[in-house]
CSV table of C-alpha atoms and ligand atoms in Angstrom, one decimal:
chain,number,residue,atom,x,y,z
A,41,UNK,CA,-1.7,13.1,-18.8
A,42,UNK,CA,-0.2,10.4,-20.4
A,43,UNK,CA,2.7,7.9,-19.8
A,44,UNK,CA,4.4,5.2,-21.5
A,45,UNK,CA,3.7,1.3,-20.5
A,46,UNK,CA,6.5,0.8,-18.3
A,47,UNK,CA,8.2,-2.5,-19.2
A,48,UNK,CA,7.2,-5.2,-18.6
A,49,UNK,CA,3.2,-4.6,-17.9
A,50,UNK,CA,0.5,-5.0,-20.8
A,51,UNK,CA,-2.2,-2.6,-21.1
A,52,UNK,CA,-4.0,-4.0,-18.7
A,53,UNK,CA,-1.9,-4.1,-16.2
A,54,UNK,CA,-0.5,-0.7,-16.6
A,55,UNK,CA,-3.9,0.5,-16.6
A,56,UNK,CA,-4.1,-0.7,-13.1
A,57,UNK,CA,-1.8,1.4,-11.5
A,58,UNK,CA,-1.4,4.5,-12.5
A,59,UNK,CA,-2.9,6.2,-9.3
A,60,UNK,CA,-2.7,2.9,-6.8
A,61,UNK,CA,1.3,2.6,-7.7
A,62,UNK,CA,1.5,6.6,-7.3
A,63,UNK,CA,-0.1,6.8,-4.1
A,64,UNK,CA,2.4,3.3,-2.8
A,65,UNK,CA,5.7,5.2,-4.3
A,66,UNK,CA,5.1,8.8,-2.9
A,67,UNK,CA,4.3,7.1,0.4
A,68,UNK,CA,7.1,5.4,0.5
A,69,UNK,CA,9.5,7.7,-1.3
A,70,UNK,CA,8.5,11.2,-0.1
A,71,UNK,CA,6.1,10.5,2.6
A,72,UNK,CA,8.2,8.1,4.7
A,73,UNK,CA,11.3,8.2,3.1
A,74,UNK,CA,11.7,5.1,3.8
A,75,UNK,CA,15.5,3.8,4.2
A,76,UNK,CA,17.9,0.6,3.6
A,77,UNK,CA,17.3,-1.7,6.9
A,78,UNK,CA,14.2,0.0,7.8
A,79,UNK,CA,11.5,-1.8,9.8
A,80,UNK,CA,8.0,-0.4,8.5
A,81,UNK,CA,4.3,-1.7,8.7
A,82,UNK,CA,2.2,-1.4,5.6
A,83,UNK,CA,-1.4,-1.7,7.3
A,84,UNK,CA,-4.2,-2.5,4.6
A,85,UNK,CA,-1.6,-4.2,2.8
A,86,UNK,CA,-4.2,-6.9,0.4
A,87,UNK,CA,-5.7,-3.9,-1.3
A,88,UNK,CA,-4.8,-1.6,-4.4
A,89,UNK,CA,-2.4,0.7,-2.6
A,90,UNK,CA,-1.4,-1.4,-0.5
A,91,UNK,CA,0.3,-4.5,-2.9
A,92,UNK,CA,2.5,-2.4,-4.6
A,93,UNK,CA,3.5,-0.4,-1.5
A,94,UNK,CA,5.1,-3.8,-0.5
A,95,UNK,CA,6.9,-4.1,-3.3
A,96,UNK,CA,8.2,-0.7,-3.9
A,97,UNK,CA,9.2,-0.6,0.5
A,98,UNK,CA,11.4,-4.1,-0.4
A,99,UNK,CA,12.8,-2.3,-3.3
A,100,UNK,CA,14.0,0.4,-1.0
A,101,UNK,CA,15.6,-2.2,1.3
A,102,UNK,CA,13.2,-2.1,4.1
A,103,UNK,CA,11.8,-4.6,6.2
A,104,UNK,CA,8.0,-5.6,5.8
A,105,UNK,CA,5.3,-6.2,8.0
A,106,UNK,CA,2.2,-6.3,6.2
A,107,UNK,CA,-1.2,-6.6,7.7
A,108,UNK,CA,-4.3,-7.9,5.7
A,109,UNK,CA,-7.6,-9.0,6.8
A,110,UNK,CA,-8.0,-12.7,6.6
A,111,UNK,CA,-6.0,-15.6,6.4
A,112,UNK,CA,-5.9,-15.6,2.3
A,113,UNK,CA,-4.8,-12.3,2.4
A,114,UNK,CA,-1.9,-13.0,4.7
A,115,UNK,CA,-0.5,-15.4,2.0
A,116,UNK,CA,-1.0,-12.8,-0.9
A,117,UNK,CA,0.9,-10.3,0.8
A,118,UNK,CA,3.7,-12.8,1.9
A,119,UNK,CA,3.4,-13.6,-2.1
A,120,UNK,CA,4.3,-10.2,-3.0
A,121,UNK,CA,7.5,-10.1,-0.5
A,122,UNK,CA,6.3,-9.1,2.9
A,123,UNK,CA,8.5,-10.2,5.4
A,124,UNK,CA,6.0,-11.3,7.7
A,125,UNK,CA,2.3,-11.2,7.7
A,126,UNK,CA,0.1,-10.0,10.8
A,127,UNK,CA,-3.7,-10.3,10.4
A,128,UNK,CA,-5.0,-6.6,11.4
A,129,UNK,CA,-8.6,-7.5,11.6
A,130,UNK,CA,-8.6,-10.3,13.9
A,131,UNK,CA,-4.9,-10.8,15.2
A,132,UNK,CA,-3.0,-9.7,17.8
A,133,UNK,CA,-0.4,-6.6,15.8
A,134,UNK,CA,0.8,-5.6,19.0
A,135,UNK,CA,2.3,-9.1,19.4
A,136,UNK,CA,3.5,-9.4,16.1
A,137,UNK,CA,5.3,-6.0,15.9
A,138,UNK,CA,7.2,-7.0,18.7
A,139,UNK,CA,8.7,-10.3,16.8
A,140,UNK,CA,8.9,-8.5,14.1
A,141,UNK,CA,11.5,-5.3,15.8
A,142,UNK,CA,11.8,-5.7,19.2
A,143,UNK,CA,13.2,-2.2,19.1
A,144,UNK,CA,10.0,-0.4,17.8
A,145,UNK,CA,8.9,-0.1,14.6
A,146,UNK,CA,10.5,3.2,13.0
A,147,UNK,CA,7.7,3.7,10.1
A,148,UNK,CA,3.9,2.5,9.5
A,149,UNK,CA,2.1,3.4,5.6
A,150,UNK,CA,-1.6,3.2,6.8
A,151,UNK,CA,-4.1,2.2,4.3
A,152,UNK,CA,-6.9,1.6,6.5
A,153,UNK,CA,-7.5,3.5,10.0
A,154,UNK,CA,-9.3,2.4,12.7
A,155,UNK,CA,-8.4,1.2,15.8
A,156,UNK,CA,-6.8,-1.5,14.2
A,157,UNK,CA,-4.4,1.4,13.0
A,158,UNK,CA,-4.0,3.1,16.4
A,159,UNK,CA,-2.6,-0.6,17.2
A,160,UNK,CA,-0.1,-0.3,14.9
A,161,UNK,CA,0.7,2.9,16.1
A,162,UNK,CA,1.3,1.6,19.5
A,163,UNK,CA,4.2,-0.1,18.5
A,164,UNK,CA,6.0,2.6,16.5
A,165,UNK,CA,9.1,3.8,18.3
A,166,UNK,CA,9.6,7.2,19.9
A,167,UNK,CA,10.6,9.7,16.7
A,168,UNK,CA,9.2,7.5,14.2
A,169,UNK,CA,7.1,8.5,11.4
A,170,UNK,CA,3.6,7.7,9.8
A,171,UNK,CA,1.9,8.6,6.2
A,172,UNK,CA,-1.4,7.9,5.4
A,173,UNK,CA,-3.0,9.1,1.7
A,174,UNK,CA,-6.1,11.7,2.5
A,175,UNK,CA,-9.3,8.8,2.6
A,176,UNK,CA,-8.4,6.8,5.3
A,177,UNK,CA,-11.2,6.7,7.9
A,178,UNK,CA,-11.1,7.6,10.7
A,179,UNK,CA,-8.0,9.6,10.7
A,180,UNK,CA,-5.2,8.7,12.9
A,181,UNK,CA,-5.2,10.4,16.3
A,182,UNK,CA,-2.2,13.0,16.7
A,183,UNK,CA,0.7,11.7,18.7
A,184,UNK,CA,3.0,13.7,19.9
A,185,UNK,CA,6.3,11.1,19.7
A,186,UNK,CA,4.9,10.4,16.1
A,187,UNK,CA,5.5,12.4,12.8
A,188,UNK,CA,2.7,11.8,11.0
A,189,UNK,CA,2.4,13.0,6.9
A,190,UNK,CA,-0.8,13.0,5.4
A,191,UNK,CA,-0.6,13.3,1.5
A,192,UNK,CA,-2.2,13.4,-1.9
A,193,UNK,CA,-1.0,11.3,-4.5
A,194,UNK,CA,0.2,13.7,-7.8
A,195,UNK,CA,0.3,12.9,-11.1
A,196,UNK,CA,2.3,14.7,-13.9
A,197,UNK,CA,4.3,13.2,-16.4
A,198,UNK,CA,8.3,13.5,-14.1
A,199,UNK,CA,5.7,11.3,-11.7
A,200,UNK,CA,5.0,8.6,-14.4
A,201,UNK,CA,8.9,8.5,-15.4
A,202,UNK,CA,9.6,7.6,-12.0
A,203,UNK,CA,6.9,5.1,-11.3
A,204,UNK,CA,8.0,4.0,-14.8
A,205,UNK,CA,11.6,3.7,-13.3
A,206,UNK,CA,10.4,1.8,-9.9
A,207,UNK,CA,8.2,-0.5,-11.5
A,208,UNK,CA,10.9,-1.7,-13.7
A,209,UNK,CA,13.3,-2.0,-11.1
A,210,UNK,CA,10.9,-4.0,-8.5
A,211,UNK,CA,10.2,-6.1,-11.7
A,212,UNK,CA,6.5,-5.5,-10.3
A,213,UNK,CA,3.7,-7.7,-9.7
A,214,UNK,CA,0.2,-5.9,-10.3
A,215,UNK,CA,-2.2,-8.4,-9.1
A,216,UNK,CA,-5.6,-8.0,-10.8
A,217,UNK,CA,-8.7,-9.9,-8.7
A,218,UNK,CA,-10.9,-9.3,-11.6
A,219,UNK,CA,-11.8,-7.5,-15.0
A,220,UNK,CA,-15.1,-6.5,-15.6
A,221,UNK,CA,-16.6,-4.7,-18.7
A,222,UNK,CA,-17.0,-1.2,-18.5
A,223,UNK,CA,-21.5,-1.9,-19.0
A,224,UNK,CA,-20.3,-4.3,-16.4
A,225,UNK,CA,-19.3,-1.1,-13.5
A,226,UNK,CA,-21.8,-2.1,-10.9
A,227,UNK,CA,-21.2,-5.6,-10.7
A,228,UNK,CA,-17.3,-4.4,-10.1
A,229,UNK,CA,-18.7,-2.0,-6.8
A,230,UNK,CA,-20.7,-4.4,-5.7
A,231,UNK,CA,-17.6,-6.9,-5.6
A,232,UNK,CA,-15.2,-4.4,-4.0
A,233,UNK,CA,-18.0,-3.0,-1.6
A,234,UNK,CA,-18.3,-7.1,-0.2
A,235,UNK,CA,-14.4,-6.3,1.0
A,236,UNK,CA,-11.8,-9.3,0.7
A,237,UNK,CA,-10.9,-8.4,-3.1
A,238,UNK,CA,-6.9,-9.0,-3.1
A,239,UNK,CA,-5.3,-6.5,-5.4
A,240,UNK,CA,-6.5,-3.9,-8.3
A,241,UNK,CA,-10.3,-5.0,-10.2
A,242,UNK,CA,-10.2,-3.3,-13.6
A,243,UNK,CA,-12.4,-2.0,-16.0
A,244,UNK,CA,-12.2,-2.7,-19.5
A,245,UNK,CA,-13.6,0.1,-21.5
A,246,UNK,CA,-13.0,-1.9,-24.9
B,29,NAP,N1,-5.5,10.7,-1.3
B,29,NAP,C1,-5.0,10.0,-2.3
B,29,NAP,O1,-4.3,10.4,-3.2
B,29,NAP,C2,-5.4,8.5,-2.3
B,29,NAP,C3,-5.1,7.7,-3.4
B,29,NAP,C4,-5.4,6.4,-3.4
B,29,NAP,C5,-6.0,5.8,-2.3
B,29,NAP,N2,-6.4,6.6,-1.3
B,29,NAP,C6,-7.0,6.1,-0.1
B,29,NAP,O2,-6.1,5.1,0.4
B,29,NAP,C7,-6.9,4.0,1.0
B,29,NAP,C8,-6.4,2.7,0.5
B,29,NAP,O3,-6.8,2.6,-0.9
B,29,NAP,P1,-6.8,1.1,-1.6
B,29,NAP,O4,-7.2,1.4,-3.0
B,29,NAP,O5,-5.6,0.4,-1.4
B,29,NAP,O6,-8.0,0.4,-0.8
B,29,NAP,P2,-8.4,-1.1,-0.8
B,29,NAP,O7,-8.1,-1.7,-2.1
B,29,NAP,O8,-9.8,-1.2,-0.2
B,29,NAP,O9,-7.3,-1.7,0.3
B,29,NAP,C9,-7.5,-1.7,1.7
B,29,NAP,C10,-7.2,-3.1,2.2
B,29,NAP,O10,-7.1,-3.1,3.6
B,29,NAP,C11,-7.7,-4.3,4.0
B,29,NAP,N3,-8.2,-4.1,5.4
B,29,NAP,C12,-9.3,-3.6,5.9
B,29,NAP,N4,-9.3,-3.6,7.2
B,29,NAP,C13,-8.1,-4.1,7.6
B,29,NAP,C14,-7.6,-4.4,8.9
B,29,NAP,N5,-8.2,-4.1,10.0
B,29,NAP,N6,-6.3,-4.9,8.9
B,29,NAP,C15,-5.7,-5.2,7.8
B,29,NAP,N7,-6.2,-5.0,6.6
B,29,NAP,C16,-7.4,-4.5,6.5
B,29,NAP,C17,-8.8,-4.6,3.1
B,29,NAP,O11,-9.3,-5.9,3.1
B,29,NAP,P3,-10.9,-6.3,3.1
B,29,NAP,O12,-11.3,-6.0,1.7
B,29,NAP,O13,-10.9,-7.7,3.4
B,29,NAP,O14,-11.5,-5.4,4.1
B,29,NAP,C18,-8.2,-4.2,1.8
B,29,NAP,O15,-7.5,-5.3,1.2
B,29,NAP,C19,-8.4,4.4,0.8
B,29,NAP,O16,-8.9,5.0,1.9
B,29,NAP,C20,-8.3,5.4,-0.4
B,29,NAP,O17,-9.4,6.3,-0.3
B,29,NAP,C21,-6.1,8.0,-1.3
């Protein structure tokens, strides 16, 4: 399938988001359906998914709480608009969901499960919702007072027009932590597999 550049990325750029900005957009879009005023959790929020979810839930209107999993992390997503950061490795999300909406949080786009996620969950309010893209381990224990939507993203060229659409209206940021050559691969897994990598890595096939 193939897809225009959307203004105003590069190649590069563009190249880094065709399935990381799909998966953010439908989760927040058709997954959560996520409103004006809206408080929502993006959990996993340093990653690919995860900082242009941020982005495209501000877009929306919503509210932001956006967990990462170190202190450098917090600042990158507070970078990319979050409107508060909560570390969701080694901080306390319970308390900082409750700062954040004292009511309950009405929405949570997990990236990253866990009990760190079950956490989150915790704080969601009675009737609110949760979607997660298939690949999350372990997947989220079923709760009855939460409507949880699990979901593929899916490409097709109507998909690209909208992302197109969304990434022109967010003006978006695609962070890239690194570009490595595509003879280069390995060195690029074994950078993602030693975690804390904020953003996309690319490869560069010429
Ligand atoms: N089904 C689909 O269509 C589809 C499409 C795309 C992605 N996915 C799935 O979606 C998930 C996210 O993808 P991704 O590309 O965004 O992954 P990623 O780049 O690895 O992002 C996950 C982020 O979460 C952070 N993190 C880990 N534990 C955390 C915790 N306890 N609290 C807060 N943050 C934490 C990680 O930081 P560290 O690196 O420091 O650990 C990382 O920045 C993956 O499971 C992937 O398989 C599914």
């Amino acid at each position: 399938m193939v897809s225009h550049v959307p203004n105003p990325l590069d190649l590069e750029h563009a190249g880094a988001i065709p399935t990381t900005g799909l998966t953010a957009l439908q989760g927040v879009d058709d997954a959560l359906h996520l409103k004006d005023g809206e408080n929502v959790i993006i959990h996993g929020a340093s990653g690919g998914v995860g900082s242009l979810a941020i982005q495209f839930a501000k877009l929306r209107g919503a509210r932001v709480l956006a967990t990462a999993s170190s202190a450098a992390g917090m600042e990158f997503v507070t970078e990319l608009g979050a409107d508060m950061a909560a570390d969701g490795r080694h901080g306390d999300i319970i308390a900082a969901a409750k700062t954040f909406a004292s009511d309950g949080i009405d929405a949570v786009l997990a990236l990253v499960g866990g009990d760190s996620l079950e956490r989150c969950l915790d704080t969601v309010r009675p009737g609110g919702r949760l979607a997660y893209p298939n690949g999350i381990e372990p997947e989220p224990k079923k709760r009855r007072s939460i409507d949880a939507v699990p979901y593929d993203a899916t490409p097709g060229v109507k998909q690209f027009e909208r992302l197109g659409r969304a990434v022109e209206a967010a003006r978006l940021k695609v962070p890239i932590a690194g570009v490595y050559a595509l003879a280069d691969a390995t060195k690029a897994h074994e950078r993602l597999a030693a975690g804390g990598v904020l953003g996309k890595i690319v490869l560069r096939v010429r």
